[in-house]
CSV table of C-alpha atoms in Angstrom, one decimal:
chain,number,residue,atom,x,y,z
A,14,UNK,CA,0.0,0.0,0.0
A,15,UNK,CA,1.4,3.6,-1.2
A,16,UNK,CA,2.3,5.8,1.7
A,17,UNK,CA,0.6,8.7,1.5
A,18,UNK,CA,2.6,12.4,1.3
A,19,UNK,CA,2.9,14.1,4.2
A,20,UNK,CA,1.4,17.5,4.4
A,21,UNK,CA,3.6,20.6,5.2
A,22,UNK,CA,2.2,22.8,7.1
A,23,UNK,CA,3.0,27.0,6.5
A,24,UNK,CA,4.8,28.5,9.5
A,25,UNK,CA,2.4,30.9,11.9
A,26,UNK,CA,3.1,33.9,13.9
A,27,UNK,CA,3.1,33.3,17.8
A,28,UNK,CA,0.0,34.7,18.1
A,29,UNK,CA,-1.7,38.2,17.6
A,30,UNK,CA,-2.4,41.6,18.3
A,31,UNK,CA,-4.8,44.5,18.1
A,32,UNK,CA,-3.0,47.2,16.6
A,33,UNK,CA,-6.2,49.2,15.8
A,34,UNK,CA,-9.6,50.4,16.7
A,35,UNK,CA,-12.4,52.0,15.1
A,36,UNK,CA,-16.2,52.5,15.1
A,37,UNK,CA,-19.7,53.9,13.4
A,38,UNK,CA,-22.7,55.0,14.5
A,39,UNK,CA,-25.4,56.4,12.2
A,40,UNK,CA,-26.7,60.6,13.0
A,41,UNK,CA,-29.8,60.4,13.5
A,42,UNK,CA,-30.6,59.4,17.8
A,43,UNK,CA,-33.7,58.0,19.6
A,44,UNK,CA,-34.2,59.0,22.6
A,45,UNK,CA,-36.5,57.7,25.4
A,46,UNK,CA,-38.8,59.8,25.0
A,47,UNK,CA,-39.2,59.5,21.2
A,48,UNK,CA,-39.6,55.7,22.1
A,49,UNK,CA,-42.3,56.8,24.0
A,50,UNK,CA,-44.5,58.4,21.0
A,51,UNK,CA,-44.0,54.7,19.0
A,52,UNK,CA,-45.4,52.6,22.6
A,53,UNK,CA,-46.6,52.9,26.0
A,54,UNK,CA,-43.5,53.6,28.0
A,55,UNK,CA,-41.5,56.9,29.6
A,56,UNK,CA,-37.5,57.7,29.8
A,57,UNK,CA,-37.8,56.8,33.8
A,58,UNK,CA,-39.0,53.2,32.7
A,59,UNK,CA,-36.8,52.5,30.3
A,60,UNK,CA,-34.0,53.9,32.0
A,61,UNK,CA,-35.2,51.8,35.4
A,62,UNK,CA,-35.0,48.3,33.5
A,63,UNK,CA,-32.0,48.7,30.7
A,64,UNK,CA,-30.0,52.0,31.5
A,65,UNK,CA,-30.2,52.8,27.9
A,66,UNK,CA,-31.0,57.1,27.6
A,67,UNK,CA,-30.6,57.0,23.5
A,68,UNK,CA,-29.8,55.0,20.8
A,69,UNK,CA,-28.7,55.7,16.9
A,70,UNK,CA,-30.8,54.1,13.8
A,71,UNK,CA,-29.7,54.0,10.8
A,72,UNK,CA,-31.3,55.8,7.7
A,73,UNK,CA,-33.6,53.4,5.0
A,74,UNK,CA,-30.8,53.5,2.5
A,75,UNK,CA,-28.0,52.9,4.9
A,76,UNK,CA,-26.7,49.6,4.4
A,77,UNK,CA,-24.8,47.3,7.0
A,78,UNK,CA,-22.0,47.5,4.5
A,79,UNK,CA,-21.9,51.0,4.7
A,80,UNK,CA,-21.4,51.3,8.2
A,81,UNK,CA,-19.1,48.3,8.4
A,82,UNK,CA,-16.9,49.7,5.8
A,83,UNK,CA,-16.8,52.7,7.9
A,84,UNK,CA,-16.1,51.2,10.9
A,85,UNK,CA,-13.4,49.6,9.0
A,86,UNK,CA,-11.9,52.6,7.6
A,87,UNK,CA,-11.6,54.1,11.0
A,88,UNK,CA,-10.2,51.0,12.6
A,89,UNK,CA,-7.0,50.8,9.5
A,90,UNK,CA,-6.4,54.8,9.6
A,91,UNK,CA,-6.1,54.1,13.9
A,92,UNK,CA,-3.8,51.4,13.0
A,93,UNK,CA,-1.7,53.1,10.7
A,94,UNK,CA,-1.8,50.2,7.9
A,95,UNK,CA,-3.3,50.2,4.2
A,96,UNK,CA,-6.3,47.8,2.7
A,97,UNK,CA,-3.9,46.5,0.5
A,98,UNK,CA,-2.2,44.8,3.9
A,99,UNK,CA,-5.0,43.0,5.0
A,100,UNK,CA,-5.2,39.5,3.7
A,101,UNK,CA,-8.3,38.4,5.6
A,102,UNK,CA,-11.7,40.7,6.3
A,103,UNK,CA,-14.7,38.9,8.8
A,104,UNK,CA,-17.9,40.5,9.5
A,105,UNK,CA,-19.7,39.2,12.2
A,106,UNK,CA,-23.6,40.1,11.4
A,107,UNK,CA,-26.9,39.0,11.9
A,108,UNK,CA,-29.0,41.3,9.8
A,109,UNK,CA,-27.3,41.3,6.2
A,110,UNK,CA,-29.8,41.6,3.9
A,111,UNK,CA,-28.0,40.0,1.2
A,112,UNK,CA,-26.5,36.5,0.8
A,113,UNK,CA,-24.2,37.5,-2.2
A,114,UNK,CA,-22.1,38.9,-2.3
A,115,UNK,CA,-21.3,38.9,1.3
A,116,UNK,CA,-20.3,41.9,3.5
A,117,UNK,CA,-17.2,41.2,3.8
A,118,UNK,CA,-16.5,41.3,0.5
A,119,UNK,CA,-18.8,44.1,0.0
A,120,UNK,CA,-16.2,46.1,2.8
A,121,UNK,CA,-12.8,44.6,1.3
A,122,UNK,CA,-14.7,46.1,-2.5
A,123,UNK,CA,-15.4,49.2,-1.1
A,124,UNK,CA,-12.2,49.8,0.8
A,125,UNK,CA,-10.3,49.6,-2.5
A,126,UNK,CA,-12.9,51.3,-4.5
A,127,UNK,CA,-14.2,53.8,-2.4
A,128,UNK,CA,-17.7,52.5,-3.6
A,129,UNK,CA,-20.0,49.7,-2.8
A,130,UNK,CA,-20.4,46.7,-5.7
A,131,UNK,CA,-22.2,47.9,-8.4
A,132,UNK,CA,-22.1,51.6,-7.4
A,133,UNK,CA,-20.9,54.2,-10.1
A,134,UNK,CA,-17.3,55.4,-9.3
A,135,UNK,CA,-17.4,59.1,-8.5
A,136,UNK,CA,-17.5,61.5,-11.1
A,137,UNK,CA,-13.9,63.0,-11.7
A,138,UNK,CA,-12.4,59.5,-10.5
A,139,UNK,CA,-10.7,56.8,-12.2
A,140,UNK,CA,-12.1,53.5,-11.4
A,141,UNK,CA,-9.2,51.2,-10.3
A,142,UNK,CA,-8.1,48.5,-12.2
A,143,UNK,CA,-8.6,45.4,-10.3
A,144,UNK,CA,-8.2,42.9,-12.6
A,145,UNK,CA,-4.6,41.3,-11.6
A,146,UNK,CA,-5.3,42.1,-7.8
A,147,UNK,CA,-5.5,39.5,-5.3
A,148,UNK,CA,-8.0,40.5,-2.3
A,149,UNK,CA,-8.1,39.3,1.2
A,150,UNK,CA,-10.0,36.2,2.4
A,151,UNK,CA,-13.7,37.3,3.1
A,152,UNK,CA,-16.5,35.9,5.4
A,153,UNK,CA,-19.7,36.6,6.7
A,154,UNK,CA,-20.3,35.2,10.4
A,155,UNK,CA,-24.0,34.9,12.1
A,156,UNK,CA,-23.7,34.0,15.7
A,157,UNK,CA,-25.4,37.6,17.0
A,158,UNK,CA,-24.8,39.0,19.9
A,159,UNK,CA,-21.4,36.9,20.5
A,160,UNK,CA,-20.5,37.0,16.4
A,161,UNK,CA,-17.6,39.6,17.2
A,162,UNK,CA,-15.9,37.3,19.8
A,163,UNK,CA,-16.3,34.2,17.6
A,164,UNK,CA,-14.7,36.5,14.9
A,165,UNK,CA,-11.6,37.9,16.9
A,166,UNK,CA,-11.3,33.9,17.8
A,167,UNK,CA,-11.2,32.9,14.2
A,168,UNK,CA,-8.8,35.4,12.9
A,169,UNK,CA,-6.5,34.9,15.8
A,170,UNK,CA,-6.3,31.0,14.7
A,171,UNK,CA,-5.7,31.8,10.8
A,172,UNK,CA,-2.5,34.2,11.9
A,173,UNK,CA,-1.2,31.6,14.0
A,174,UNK,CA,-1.9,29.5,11.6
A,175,UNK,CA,-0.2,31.3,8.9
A,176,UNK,CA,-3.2,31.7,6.6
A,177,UNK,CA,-3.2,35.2,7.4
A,178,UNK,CA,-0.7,38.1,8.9
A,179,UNK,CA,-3.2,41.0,9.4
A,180,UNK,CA,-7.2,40.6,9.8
A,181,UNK,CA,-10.0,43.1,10.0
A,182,UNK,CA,-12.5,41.8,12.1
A,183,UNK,CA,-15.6,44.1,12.0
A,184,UNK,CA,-19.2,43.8,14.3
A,185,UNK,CA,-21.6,45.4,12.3
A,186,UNK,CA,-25.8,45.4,12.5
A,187,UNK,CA,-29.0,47.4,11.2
A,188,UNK,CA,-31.3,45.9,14.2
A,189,UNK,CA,-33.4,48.6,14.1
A,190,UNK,CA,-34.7,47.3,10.3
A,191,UNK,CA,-35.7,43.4,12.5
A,192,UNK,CA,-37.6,45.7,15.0
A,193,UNK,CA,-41.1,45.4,15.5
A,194,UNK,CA,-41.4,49.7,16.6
A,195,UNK,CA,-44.7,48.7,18.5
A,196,UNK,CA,-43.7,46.2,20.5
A,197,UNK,CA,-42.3,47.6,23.6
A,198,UNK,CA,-40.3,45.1,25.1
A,199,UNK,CA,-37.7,45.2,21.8
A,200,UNK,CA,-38.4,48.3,20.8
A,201,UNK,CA,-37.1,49.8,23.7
A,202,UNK,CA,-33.7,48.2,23.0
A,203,UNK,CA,-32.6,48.0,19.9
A,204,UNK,CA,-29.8,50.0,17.5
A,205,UNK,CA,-27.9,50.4,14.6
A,206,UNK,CA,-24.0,50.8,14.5
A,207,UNK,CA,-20.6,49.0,13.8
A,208,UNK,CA,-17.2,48.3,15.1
A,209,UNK,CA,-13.8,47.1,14.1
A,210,UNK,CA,-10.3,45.5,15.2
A,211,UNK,CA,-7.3,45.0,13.1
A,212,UNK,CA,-5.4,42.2,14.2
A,213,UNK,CA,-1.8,42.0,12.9
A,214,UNK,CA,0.7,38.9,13.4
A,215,UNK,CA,2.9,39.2,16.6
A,216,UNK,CA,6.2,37.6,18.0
A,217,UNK,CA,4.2,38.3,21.4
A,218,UNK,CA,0.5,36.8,21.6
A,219,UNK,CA,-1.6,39.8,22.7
A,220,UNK,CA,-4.9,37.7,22.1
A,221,UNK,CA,-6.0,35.1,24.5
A,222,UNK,CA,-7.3,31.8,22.9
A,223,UNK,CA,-10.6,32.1,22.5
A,224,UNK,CA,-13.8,30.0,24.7
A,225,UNK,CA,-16.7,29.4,23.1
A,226,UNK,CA,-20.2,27.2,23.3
A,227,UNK,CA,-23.6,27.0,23.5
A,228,UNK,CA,-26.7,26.3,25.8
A,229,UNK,CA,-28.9,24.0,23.9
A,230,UNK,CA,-32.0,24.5,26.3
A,231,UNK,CA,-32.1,28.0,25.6
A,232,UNK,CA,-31.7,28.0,21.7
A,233,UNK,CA,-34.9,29.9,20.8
A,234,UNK,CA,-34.8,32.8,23.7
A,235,UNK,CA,-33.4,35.2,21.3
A,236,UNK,CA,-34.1,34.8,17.5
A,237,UNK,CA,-35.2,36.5,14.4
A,238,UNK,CA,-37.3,33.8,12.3
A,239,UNK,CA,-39.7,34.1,9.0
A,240,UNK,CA,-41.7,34.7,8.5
A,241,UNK,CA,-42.0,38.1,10.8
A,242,UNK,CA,-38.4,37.9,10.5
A,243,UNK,CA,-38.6,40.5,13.4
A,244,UNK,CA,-36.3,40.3,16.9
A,245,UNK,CA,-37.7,38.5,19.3
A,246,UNK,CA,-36.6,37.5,23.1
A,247,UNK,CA,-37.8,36.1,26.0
A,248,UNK,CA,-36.0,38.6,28.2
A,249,UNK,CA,-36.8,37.0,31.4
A,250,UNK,CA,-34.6,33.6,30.1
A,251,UNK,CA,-31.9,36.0,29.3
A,252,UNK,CA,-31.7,37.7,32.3
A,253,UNK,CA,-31.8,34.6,34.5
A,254,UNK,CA,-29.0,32.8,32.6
A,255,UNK,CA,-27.1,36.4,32.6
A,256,UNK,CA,-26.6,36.7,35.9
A,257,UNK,CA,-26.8,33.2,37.1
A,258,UNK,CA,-24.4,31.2,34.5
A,259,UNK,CA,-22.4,34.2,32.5
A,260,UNK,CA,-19.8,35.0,35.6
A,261,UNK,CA,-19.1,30.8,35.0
A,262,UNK,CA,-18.6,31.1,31.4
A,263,UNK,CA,-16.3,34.4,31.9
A,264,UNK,CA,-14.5,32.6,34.3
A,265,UNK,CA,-13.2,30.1,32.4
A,266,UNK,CA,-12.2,32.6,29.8
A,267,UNK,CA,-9.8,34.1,31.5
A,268,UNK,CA,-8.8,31.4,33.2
A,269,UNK,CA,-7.8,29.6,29.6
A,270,UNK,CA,-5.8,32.8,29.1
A,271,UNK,CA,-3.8,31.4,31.9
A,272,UNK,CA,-4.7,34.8,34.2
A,273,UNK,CA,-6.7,35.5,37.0
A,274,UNK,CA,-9.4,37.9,37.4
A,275,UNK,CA,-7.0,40.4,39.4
A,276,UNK,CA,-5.2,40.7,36.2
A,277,UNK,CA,-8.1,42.1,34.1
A,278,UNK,CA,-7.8,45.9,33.9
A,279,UNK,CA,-11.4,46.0,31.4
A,280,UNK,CA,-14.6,44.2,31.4
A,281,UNK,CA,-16.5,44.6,27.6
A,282,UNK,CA,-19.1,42.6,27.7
A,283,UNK,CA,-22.0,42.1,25.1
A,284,UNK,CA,-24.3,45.4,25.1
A,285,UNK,CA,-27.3,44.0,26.0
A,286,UNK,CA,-28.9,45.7,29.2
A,287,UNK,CA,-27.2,47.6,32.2
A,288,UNK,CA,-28.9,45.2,34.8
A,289,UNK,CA,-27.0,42.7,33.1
A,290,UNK,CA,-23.2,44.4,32.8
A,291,UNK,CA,-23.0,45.8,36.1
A,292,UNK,CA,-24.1,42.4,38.2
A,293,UNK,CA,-21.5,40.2,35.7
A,294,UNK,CA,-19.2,42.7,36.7
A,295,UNK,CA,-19.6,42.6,40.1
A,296,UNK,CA,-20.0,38.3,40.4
A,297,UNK,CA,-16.6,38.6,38.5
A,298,UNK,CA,-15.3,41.3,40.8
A,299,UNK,CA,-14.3,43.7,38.1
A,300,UNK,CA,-17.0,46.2,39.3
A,301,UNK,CA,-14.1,48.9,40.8
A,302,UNK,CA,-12.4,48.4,36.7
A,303,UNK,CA,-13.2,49.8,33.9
A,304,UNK,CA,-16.5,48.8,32.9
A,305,UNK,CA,-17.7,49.5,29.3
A,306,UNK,CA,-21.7,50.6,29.5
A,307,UNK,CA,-22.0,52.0,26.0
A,308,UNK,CA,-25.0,50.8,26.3
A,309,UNK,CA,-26.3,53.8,28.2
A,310,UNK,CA,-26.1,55.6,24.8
A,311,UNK,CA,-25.8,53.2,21.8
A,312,UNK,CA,-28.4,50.6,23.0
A,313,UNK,CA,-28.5,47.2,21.7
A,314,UNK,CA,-26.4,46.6,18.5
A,315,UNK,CA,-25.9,42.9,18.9
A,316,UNK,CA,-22.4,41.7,17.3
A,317,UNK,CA,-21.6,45.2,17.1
A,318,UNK,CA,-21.8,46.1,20.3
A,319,UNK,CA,-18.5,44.8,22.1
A,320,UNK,CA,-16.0,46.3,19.3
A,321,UNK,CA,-18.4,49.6,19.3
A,322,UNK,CA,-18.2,49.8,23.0
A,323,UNK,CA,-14.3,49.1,23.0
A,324,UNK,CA,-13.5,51.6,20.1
A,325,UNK,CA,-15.9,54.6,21.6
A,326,UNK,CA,-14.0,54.2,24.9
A,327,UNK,CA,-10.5,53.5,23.7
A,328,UNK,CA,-10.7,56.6,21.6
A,329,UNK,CA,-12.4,58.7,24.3
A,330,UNK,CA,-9.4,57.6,26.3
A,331,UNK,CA,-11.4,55.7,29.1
A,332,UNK,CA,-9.3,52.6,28.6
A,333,UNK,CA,-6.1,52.8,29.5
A,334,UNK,CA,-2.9,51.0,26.7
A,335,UNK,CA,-1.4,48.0,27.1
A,336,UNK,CA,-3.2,46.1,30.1
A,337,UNK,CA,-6.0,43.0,29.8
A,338,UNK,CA,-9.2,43.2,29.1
A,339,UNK,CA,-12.0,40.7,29.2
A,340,UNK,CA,-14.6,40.4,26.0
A,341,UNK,CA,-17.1,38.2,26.7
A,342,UNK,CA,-20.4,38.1,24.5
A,343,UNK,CA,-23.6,36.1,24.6
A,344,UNK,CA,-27.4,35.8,23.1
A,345,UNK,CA,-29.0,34.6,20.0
A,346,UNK,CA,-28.4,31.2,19.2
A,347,UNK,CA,-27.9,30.8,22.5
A,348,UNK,CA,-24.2,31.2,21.8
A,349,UNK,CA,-21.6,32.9,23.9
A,350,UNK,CA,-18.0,33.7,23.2
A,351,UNK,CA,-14.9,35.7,25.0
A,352,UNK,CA,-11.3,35.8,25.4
A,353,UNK,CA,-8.9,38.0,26.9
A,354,UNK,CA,-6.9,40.9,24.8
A,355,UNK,CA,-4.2,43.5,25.5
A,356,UNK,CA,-5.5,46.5,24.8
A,357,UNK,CA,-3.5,48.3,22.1
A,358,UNK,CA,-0.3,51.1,22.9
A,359,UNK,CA,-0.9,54.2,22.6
């Protein structure tokens, strides 16, 4: 019997980094009280059970492309690095409207185009000539509210792997387009916006290996379905496993990191309600740390919501360079994700 040739593997990089940071949020704000004229609620009530004051929703002919691609541009500028050096783009979503092609590739197009697929170039601009180019690897990913984490995990593995040396990894959703406006239990939370991370091969692993899973009982609890294709929760299921099971989960991030809680400087944890972030905190005993609560003024923005947070206060210098910080996301599916990062140098 022929022996069969061994595979070589490519060499990888030790591990990676973030070396960038950026983010998007559509104009045009909701607050509370603009809520209030769509269903029966008031600011004090919403602000009583999810902390959220205002949220930003994105205009009918804004596309989750667009704002990814934004979020993207802000996040390469930040890190000081072309398009042309990225050899892998993810996107974690859960509201593309489109199956093909995908946003990634729609962001990787439009980064070297200036223009989304299919769009006219500018007038008074040269259209590139992309005919001999090779573009990066491209991939949509749909786990929701813990896409991003799932995302940073993958494109950590293809760098130390070797299939890739720098990835954009981008959360980006138009949640406010799956709302139903008159129901006041989702309507109350949701929002539009995006956020990105370059990663870039390092001699010095900067990102922790990521944890992930699943808990099969609670697979329907958060979910947009046809045909309403609308989002849907049961909040109460949520909530229970939130601050019941979550700190467990988080936990064992960090401990797969091979660090202890006293080492974690940051806590970003999915965007989802304030009576969720600040009890994880404190069951984790990060709660005197830097707690990211975005969520007091971007709402709900599912897989967007950890690298939106993390980019909004790493610019607005709340989070201080070079120390650990804990992502940890969790919802629809019911998935959850983390794993622990350096935050960039400043």
């Amino acid at each position: 019997m022929a022996t069969s040739p061994a595979l070589t593997l490519p060499p990888g990089a030790a591990g990676s980094r973030i070396i960038g940071l950026g983010h998007h949020q559509p104009p045009k704000t909701l607050t509370n009280d603009d809520i209030a004229e769509l269903v029966e609620t008031n600011d004090e009530w919403i602000r009583s059970r999810t902390g959220i004051v205002t949220r930003h929703v994105a205009a009918d002919d804004v596309t989750v492309a667009d704002m990814a691609t934004a979020a993207a541009e802000h996040a390469l500028a930040d890190a000081g690095v072309s398009e042309d050096s990225v050899d892998l783009v993810i996107v974690a979503t859960a509201t593309a409207d489109d199956r093909t092609p995908n946003i990634a590739g729609r962001v990787a197009y439009a980064l070297r185009t200036g223009v989304q697929p299919g769009a006219s170039t500018p007038e008074g601009e040269e259209a590139p000539d992309l005919r001999n180019v090779v573009g990066p690897a491209a991939m949509d990913l749909n786990v929701a509210c813990s896409g991003f984490a799932h995302a940073v995990g993958l494109a950590d593995q293809a760098i130390r792997t070797g299939s890739a040396r720098t990835a954009l990894v981008i959360g980006a959703e138009k949640l406010a387009a799956y709302t139903d406006w008159t129901d006041r239990s989702t309507a109350i939370l949701t929002a539009d916006g995006a956020g990105a991370v370059v990663l870039q091969a390092t001699d010095t692993p900067a990102v922790g290996p990521v944890v992930w899973g699943t808990e099969p009982e609670l697979t329907p609890a958060v979910r947009i379905e046809a045909p309403e294709v609308k989002f849907q929760q049961d909040g109460r299921t949520v909530f229970k496993w939130a601050i019941t099971r979550a700190a467990d989960r988080a936990r064992d991030v960090v401990a797969r990191a091979g660090l202890s809680l006293d080492d974690i400087e940051v806590l970003v944890a999915h965007q989802a309600n304030l009576r969720i972030i600040e009890p994880l905190a404190k069951a984790l005993g990060l709660d005197g740390k830097v707690v990211v609560t975005d969520i007091t003024e971007s709402g709900n923005t599912s897989a967007a919501s950890i690298p939106l947070g993390l980019s909004k206060w790493w610019h607005a210098g709340k989070i201080p360079a070079g120390v650990p910080a804990l992502l940890f996301g969790f919802g629809g599916g019911f998935a959850w994700a983390g794993q622990v990062v350096l935050t960039p140098e400043r």
